[in-house]
Short mmCIF file of C-alpha atoms and ligand atoms in Angstrom, two decimals:
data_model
loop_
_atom_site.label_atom_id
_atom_site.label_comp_id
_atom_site.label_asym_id
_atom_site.label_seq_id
_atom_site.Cartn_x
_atom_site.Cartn_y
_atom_site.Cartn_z
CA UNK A 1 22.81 -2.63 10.04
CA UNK A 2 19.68 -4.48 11.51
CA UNK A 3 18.20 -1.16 12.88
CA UNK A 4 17.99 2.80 11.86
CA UNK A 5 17.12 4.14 15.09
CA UNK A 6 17.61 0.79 17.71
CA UNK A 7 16.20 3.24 20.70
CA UNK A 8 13.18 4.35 18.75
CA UNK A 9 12.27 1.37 17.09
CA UNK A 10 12.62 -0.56 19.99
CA UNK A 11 10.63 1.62 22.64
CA UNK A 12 8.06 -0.66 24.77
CA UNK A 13 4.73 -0.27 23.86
CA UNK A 14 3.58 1.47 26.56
CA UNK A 15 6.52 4.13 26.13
CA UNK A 16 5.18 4.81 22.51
CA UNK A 17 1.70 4.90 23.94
CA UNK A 18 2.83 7.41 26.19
CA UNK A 19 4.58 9.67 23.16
CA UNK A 20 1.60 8.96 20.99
CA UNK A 21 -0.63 10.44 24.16
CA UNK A 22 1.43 13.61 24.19
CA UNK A 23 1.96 14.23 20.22
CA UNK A 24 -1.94 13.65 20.19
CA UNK A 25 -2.63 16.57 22.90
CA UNK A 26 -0.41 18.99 21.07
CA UNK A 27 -1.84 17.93 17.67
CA UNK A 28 -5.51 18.80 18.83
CA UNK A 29 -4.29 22.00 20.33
CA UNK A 30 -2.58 22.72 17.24
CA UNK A 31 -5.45 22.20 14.75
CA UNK A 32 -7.65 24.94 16.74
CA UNK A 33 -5.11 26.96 16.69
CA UNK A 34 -3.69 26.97 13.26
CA UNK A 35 -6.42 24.92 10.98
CA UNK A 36 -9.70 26.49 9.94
CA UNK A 37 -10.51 23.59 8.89
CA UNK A 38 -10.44 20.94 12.26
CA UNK A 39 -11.35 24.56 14.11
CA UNK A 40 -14.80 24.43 12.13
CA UNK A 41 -14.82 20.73 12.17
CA UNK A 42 -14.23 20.00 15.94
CA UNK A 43 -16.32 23.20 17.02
CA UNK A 44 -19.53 22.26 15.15
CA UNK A 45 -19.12 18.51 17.25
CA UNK A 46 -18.65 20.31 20.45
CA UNK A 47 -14.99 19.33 21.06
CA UNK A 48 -12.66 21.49 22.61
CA UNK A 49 -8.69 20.62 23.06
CA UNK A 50 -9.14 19.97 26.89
CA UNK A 51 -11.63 16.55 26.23
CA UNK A 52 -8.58 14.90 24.38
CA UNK A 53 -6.45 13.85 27.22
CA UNK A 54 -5.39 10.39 26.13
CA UNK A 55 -5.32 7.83 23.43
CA UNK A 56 -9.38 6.71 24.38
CA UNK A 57 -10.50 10.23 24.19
CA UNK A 58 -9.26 9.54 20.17
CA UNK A 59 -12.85 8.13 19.59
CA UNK A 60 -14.62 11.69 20.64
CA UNK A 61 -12.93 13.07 17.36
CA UNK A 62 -15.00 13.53 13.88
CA UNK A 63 -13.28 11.27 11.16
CA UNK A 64 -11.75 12.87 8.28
CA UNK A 65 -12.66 11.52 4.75
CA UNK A 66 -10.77 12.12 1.11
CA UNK A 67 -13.75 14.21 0.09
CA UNK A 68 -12.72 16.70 2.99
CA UNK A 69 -9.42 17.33 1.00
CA UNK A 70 -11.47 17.54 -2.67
CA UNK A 71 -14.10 20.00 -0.92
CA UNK A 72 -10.99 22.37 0.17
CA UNK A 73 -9.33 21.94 -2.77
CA UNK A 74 -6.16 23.13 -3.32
CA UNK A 75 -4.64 24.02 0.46
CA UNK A 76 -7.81 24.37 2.74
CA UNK A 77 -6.75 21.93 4.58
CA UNK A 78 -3.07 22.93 5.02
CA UNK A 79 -1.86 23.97 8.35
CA UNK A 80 0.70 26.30 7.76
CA UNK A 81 1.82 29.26 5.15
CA UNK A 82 2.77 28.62 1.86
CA UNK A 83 6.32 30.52 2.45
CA UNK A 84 6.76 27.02 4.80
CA UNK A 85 6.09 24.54 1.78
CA UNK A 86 9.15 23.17 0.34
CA UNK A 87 6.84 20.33 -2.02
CA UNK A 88 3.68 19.72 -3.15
CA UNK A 89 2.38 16.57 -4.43
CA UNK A 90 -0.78 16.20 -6.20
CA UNK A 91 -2.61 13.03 -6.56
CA UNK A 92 -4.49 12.94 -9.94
CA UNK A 93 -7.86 11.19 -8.74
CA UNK A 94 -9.71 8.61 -11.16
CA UNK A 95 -12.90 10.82 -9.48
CA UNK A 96 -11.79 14.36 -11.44
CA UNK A 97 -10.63 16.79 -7.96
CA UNK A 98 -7.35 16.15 -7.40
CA UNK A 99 -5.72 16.06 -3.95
CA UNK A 100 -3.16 18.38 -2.81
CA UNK A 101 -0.42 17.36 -0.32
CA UNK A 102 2.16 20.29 0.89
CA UNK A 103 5.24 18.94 2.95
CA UNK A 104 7.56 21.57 5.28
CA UNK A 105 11.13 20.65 5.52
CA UNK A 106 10.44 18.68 9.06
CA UNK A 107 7.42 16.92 6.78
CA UNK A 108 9.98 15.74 4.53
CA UNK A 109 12.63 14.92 6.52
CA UNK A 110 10.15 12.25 9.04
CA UNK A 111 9.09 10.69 5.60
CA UNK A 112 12.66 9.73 4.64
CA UNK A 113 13.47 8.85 8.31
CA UNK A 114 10.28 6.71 8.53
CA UNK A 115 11.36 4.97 5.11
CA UNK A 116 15.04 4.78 6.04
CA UNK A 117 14.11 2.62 9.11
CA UNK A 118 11.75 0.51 6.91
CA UNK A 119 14.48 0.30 4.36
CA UNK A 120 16.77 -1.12 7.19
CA UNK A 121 14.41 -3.29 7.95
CA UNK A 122 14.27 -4.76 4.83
CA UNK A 123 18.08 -5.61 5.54
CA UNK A 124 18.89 -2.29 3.07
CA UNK A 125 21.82 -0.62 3.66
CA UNK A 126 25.16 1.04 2.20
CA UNK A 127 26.20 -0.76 -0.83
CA UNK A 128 23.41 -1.59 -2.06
CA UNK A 129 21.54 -0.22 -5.34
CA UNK A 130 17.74 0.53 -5.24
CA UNK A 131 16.56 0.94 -8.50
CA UNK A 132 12.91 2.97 -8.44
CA UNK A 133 10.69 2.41 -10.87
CA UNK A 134 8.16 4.07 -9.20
CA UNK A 135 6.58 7.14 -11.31
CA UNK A 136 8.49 10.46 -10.02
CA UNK A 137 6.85 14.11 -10.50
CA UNK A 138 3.73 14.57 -8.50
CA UNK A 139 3.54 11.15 -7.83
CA UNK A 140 4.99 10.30 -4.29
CA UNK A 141 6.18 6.91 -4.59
CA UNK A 142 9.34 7.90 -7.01
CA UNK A 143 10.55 10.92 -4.82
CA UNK A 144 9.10 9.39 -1.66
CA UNK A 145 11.91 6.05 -1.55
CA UNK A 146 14.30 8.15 -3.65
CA UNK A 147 14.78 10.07 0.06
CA UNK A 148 14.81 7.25 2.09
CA UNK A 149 17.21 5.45 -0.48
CA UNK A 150 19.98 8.07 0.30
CA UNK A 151 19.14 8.73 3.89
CA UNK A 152 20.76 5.38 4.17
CA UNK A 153 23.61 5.35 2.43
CA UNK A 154 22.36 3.18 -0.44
CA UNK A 155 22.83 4.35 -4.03
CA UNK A 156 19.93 5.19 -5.56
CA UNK A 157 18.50 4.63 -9.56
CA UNK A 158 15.64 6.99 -10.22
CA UNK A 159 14.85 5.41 -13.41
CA UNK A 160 10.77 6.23 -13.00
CA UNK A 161 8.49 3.94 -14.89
CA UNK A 162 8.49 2.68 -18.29
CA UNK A 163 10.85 2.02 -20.71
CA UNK A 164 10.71 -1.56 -19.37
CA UNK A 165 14.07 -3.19 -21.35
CA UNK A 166 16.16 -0.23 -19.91
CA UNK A 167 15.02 -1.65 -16.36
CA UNK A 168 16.53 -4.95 -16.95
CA UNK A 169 19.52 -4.12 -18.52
CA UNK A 170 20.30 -1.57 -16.21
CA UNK A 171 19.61 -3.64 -13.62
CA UNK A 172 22.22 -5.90 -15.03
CA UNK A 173 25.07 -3.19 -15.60
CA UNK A 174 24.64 -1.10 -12.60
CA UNK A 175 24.40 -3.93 -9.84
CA UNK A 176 20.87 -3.33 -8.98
CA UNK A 177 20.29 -5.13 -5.36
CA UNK A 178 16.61 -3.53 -4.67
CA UNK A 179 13.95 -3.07 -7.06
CA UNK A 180 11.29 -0.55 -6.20
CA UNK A 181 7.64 -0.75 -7.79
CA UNK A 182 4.35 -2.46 -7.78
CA UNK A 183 4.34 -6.16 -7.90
CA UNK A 184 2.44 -6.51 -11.27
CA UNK A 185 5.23 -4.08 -12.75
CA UNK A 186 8.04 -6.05 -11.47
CA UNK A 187 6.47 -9.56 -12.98
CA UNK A 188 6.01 -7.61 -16.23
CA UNK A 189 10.05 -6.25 -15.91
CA UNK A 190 10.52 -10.68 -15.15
CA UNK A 191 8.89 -11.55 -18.27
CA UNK A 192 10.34 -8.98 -20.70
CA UNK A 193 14.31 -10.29 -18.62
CA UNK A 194 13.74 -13.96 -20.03
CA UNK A 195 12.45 -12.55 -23.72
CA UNK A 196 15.85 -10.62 -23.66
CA UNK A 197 17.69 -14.01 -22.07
CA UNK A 198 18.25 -12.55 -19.15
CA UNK A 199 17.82 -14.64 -16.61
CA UNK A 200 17.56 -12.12 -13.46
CA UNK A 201 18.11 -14.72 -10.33
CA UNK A 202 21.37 -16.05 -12.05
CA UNK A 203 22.48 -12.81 -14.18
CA UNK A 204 21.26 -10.17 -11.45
CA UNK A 205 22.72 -9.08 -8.07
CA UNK A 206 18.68 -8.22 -7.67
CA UNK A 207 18.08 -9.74 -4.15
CA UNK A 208 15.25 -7.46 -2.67
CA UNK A 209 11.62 -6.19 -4.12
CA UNK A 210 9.90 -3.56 -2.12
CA UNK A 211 6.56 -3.54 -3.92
CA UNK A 212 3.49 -1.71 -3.17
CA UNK A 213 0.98 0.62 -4.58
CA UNK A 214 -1.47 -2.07 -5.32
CA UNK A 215 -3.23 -4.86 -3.13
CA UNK A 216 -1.13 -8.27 -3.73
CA UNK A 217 -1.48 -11.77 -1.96
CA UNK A 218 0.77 -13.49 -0.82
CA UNK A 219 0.54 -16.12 -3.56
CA UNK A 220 1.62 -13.61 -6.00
CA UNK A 221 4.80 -13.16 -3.52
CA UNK A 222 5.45 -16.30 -3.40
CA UNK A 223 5.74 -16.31 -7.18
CA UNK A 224 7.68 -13.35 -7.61
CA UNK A 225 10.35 -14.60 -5.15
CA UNK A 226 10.59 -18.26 -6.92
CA UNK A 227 11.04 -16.78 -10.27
CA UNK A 228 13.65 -14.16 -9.36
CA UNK A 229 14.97 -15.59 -6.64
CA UNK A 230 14.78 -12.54 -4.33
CA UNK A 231 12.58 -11.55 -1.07
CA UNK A 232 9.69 -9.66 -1.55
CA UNK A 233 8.56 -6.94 0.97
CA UNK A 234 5.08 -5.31 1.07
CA UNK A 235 5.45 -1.66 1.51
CA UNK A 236 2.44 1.03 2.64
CA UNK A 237 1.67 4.10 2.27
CA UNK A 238 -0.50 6.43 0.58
CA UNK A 239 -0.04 10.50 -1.00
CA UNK A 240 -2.22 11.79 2.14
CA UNK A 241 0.34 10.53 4.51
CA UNK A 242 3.06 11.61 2.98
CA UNK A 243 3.55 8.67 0.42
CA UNK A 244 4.95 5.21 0.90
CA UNK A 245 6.42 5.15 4.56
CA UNK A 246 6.50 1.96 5.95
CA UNK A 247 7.51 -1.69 4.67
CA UNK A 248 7.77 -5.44 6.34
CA UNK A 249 10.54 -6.44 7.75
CA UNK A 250 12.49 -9.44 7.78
CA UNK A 251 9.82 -11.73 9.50
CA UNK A 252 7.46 -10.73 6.72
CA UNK A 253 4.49 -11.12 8.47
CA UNK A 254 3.10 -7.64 8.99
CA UNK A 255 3.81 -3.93 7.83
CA UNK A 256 5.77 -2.27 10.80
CA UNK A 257 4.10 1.36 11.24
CA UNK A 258 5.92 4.13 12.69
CA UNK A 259 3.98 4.72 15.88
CA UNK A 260 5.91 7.90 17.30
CA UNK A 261 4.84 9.73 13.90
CA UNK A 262 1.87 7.82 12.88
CA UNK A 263 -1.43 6.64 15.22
CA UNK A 264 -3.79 3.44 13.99
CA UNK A 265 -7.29 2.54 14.35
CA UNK A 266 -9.47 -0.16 12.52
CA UNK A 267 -12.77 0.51 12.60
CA UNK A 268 -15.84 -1.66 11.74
CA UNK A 269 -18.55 -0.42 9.17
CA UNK A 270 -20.39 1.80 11.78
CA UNK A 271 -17.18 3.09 12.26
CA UNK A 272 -16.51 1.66 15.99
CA UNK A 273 -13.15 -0.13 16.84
CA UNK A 274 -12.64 -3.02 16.41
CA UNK A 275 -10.69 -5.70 18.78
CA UNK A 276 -6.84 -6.63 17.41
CA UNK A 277 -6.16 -8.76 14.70
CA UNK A 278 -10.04 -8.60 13.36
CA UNK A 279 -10.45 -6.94 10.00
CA UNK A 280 -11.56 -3.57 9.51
CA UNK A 281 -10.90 -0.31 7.76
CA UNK A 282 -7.29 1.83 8.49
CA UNK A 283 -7.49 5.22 9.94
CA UNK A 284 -4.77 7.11 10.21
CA UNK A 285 -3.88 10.16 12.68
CA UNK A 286 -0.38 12.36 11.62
CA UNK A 287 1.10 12.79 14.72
CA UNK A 288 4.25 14.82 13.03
CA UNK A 289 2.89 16.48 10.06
CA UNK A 290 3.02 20.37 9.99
CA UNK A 291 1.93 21.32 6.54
CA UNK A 292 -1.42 18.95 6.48
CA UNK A 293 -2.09 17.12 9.45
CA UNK A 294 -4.51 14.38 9.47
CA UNK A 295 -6.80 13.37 12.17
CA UNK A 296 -8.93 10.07 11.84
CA UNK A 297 -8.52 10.16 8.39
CA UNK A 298 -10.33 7.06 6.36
CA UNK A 299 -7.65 5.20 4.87
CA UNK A 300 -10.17 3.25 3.11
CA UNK A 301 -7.90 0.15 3.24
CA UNK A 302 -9.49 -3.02 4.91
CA UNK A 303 -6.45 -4.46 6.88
CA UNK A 304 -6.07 -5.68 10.75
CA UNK A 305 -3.51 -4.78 13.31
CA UNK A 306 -1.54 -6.24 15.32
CA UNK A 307 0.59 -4.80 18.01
CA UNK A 308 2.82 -6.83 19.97
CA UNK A 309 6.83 -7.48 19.55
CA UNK A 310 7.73 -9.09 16.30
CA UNK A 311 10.69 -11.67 15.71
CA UNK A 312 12.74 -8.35 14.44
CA UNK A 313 12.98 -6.89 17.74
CA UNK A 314 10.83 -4.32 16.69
CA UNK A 315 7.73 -3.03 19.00
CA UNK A 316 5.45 -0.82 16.62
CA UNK A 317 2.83 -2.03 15.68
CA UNK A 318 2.07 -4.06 12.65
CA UNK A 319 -0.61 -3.57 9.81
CA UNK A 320 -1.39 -6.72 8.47
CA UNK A 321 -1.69 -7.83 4.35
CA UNK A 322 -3.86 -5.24 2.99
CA UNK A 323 -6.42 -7.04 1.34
CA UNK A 324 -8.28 -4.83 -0.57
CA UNK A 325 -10.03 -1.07 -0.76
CA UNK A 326 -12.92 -0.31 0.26
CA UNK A 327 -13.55 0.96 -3.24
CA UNK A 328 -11.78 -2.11 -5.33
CA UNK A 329 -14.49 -4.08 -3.60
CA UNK A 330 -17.00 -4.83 -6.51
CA UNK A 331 -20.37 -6.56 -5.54
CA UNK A 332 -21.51 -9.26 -8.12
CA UNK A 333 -25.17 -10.34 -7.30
CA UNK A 334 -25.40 -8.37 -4.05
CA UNK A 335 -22.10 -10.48 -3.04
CA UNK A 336 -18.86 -8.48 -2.33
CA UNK A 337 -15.68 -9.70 -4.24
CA UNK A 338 -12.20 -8.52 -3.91
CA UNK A 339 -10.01 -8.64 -6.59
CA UNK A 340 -7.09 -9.94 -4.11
CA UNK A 341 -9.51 -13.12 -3.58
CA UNK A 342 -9.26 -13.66 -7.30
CA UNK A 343 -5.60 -12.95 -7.48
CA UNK A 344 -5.14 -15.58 -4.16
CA UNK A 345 -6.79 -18.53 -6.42
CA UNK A 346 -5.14 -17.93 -9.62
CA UNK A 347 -1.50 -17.79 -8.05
CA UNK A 348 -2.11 -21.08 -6.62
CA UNK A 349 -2.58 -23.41 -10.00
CA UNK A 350 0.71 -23.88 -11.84
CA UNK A 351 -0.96 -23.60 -15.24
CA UNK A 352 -1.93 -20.01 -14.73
CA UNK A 353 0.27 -17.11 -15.83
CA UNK A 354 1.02 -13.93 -14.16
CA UNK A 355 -1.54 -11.99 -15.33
CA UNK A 356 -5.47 -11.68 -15.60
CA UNK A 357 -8.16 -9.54 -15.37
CA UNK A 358 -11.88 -8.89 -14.76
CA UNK A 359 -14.87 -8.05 -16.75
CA UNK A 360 -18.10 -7.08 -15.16
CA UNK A 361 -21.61 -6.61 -17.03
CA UNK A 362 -25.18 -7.15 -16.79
CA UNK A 363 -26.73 -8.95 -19.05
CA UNK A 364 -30.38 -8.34 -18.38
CA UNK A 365 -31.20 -7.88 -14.59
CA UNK A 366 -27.57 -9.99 -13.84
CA UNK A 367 -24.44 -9.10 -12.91
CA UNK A 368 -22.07 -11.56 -15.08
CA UNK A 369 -18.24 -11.66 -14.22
CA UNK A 370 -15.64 -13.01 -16.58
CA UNK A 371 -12.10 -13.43 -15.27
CA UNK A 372 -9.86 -13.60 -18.34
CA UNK A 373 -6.88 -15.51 -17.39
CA UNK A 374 -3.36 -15.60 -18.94
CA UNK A 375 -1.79 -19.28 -19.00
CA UNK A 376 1.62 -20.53 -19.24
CA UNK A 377 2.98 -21.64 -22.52
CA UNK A 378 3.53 -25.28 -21.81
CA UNK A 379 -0.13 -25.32 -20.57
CA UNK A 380 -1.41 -23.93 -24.06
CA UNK A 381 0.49 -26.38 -25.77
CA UNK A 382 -1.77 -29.08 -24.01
CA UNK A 383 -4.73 -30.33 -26.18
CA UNK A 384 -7.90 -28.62 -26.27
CA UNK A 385 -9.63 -30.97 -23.88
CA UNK A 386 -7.38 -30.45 -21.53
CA UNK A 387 -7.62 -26.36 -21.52
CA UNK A 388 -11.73 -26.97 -21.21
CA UNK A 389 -10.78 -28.77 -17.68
CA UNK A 390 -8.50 -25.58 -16.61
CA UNK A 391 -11.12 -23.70 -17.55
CA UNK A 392 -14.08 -25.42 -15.60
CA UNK A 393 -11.12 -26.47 -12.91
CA UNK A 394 -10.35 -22.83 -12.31
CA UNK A 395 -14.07 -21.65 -12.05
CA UNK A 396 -14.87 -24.16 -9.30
CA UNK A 397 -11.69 -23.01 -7.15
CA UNK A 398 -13.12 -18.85 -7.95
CA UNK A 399 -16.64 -20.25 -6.84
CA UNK A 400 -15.78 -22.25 -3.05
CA UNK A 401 -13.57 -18.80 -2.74
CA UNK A 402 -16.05 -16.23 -3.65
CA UNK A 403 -19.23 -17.92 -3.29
CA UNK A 404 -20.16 -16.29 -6.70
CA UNK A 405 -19.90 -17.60 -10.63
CA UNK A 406 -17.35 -16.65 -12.56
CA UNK A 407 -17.26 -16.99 -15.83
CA UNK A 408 -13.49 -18.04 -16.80
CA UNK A 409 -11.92 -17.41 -20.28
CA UNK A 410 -8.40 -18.73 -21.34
CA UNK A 411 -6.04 -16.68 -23.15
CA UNK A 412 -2.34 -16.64 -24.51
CA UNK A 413 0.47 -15.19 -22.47
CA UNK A 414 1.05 -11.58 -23.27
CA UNK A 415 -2.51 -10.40 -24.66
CA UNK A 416 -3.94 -8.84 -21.24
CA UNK A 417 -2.29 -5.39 -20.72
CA UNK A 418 0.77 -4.28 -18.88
CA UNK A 419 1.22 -1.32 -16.92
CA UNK A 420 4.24 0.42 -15.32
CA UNK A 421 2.26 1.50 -12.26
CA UNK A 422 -0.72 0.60 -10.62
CA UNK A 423 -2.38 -2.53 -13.33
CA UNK A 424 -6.11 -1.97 -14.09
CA UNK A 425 -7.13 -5.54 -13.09
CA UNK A 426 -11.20 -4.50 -13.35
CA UNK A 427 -13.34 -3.32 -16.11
CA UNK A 428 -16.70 -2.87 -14.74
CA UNK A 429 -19.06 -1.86 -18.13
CA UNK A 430 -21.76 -1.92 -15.70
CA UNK A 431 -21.29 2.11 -14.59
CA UNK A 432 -21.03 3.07 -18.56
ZN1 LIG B 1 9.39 -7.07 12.58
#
């Protein structure tokens, strides 16, 4: 089936401009009504529900920011009483408050619609097995595709994270067609496949990835689909939107994104937006959320949009590679890196591995970054001089790239660590 919903997915753009006009009214109307919260918030900037007519009036609106969900922590924010809440989620928070998401049954039931579409436009369907490997419990990336997974038919293999072997040979005996999980988890699952000879694009129905919950480029893809011989498709979506929603479709070239439950805006730094296709940080507006609607909520993401109609057929919009968060971003000598420019270089030489990671310090008054990088076997092999010119070869690619030094060390193939969900890929000792 190449669409879910053909007439929804398929509306012209100034159709789902039109919806997004009206769910917006009765969203605004509905937070003064029913949320202390947006009622406090909106009062104290003068707005009242008759100044947001249409989609432009959007920009009168305060922003919303995580902190607002940590200051009101555990429901403060929610929109409706508890006796509606069917879920809660609970995301854990490096930063110590967690964040509490409540879903009703409508909540739950547009997440799995939204990821059944995406799911069927990663050419997902009946027949095929999803295996997710994404953590379940309070997480929402297990549960979160484990609905959308049987909204459409498929059959689904909530296996969680960890216990890595299990993965692959489970993947072998149950016919796995779809793996579910983040990209560095699913490399990790690749390598631990060939140390058990199993060799997962010959001895593996696997066909599909649908990886997320960390920034990747789209070198890493690249590598990921060579060595397993599958497609790999970005997916999006984060625990104060419900969890992951939305995934690329078979053009791969942009994250489709649900406009008749979900509104868009990049904004630049002083938080004005910006024109399409430039880069900029994600809001997000829940046009269909009962329990804890969101309005101009900062995704923190820094992606670009683009709406026009893809190759698929599809006319929502598109959010483009995310390339980083705001708060991944580390600045080395007053000079912003993100780790998915690192990542981009790496993926490109042959001789590097899958994995690496990076050290920041200051020795003295400077910031020093060390990128410890994992390389192949056969390169290792090589004699020593020839390692010394990877080394100095791969810190003159880091340095046109990020305009910084980076200090490059070599190491052997399995001593950086793995991880079943999101990978750590920076230790910054400078905040100890
Ligand atoms: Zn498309």
């Amino acid at each position: 089936m190449e669409f879910w919903n053909p007439n929804i997915e398929r509306l012209p753009e100034e159709e789902l401009k039109q919806l997004q006009e009206r769910k917006l009214r009765r969203l605004v109307e509905n937070a003064f009504e029913y949320s202390s919260f947006y009622k406090e918030r909106f009062g104290s900037a003068g707005i009242s529900p008759h100044d947001i007519r249409s989609l432009e009036d959007l920009q009168k609106l305060p922003f919303t920011y995580k902190t607002d969900l940590r200051d009101t922590y555990p429901t403060g924010m929610f929109s409706v009483p508890q006796s509606q809440i069917v879920r809660f989620h609970v995301s854990s928070g490096t930063t110590g408050v967690p964040t509490v998401v409540g879903y009703t049954v409508n909540d739950i039931d547009v997440w799995s619609t939204c990821l059944a579409r995406s799911l069927t436009a990663c050419r997902l369907g009946r027949g095929d097995v999803v295996q997710v490997a994404y953590g379940y419990g309070l997480f929402t990336g297990g549960l979160g595709l484990h609905y959308g997974v049987e909204k459409i038919g498929a059959t689904v293999l909530p296996i969680g994270a960890g216990s890595t072997s299990r993965q692959v040979s489970l993947m072998k005996d149950l016919g796995t067609t779809a793996m579910a999980c983040t990209p560095s988890y699913l490399l990790h699952i690749g390598e631990v496949a060939e140390s058990m000879k199993v060799d997962i694009a010959s001895q593996t129905k696997l066909r599909v990835g649908i990886l997320g919950a960390e920034p990747w480029s789209l070198e890493s893809r690249k590598r990921i689909e060579q060595n397993l011989g599958i497609r790999a498709y970005d997916i999006y979506g984060t625990s104060e939107m419900s969890g992951p929603l939305f995934t690329e479709c078979s053009a791969q070239n942009g994250i489709h994104a649900w406009a008749d439950h979900f509104l868009l805006e990049i904004i630049d730094d002083h938080g004005r937006p910006v024109k399409q296709g430039k880069k900029g940080e994600l809001v997000v507006t829940t046009l269909s959320k009962e329990a804890l609607p969101l309005i101009r909520y900062r995704m923190g993401d820094i992606t670009s949009l683009v709406w026009e109609e893809c190759e698929c057929g599809r006319t929502h919009p598109k959010i483009m590679r995310v390339q980083g968060r705001v708060d991944d971003m580390i600045v080395i000598r007053g000079i912003n890196v993100f780790p998915s420019q690192i990542e981009s270089v790496l993926m490109q030489i042959p001789e590097v591995g899958d994995h690496f990671q990076i050290v920041v310090d200051r020795v003295g008054p400077l910031d020093v970054m060390t990128v410890k990088v994992e390389v192949t076997e056969s390169a290792l092999s090589d004699r020593i001089g020839a390692l010394m010119q990877l080394e100095e070869r791969i810190a003159k690619q880091l340095r046109e790239v990020l305009m910084v030094n980076a200090k490059v060390e070599l190491v052997e193939r399995g001593t950086l660590p793995r991880s079943s969900g999101k990978s750590q890929k920076v230790i910054d000792l400078r905040e100890v």
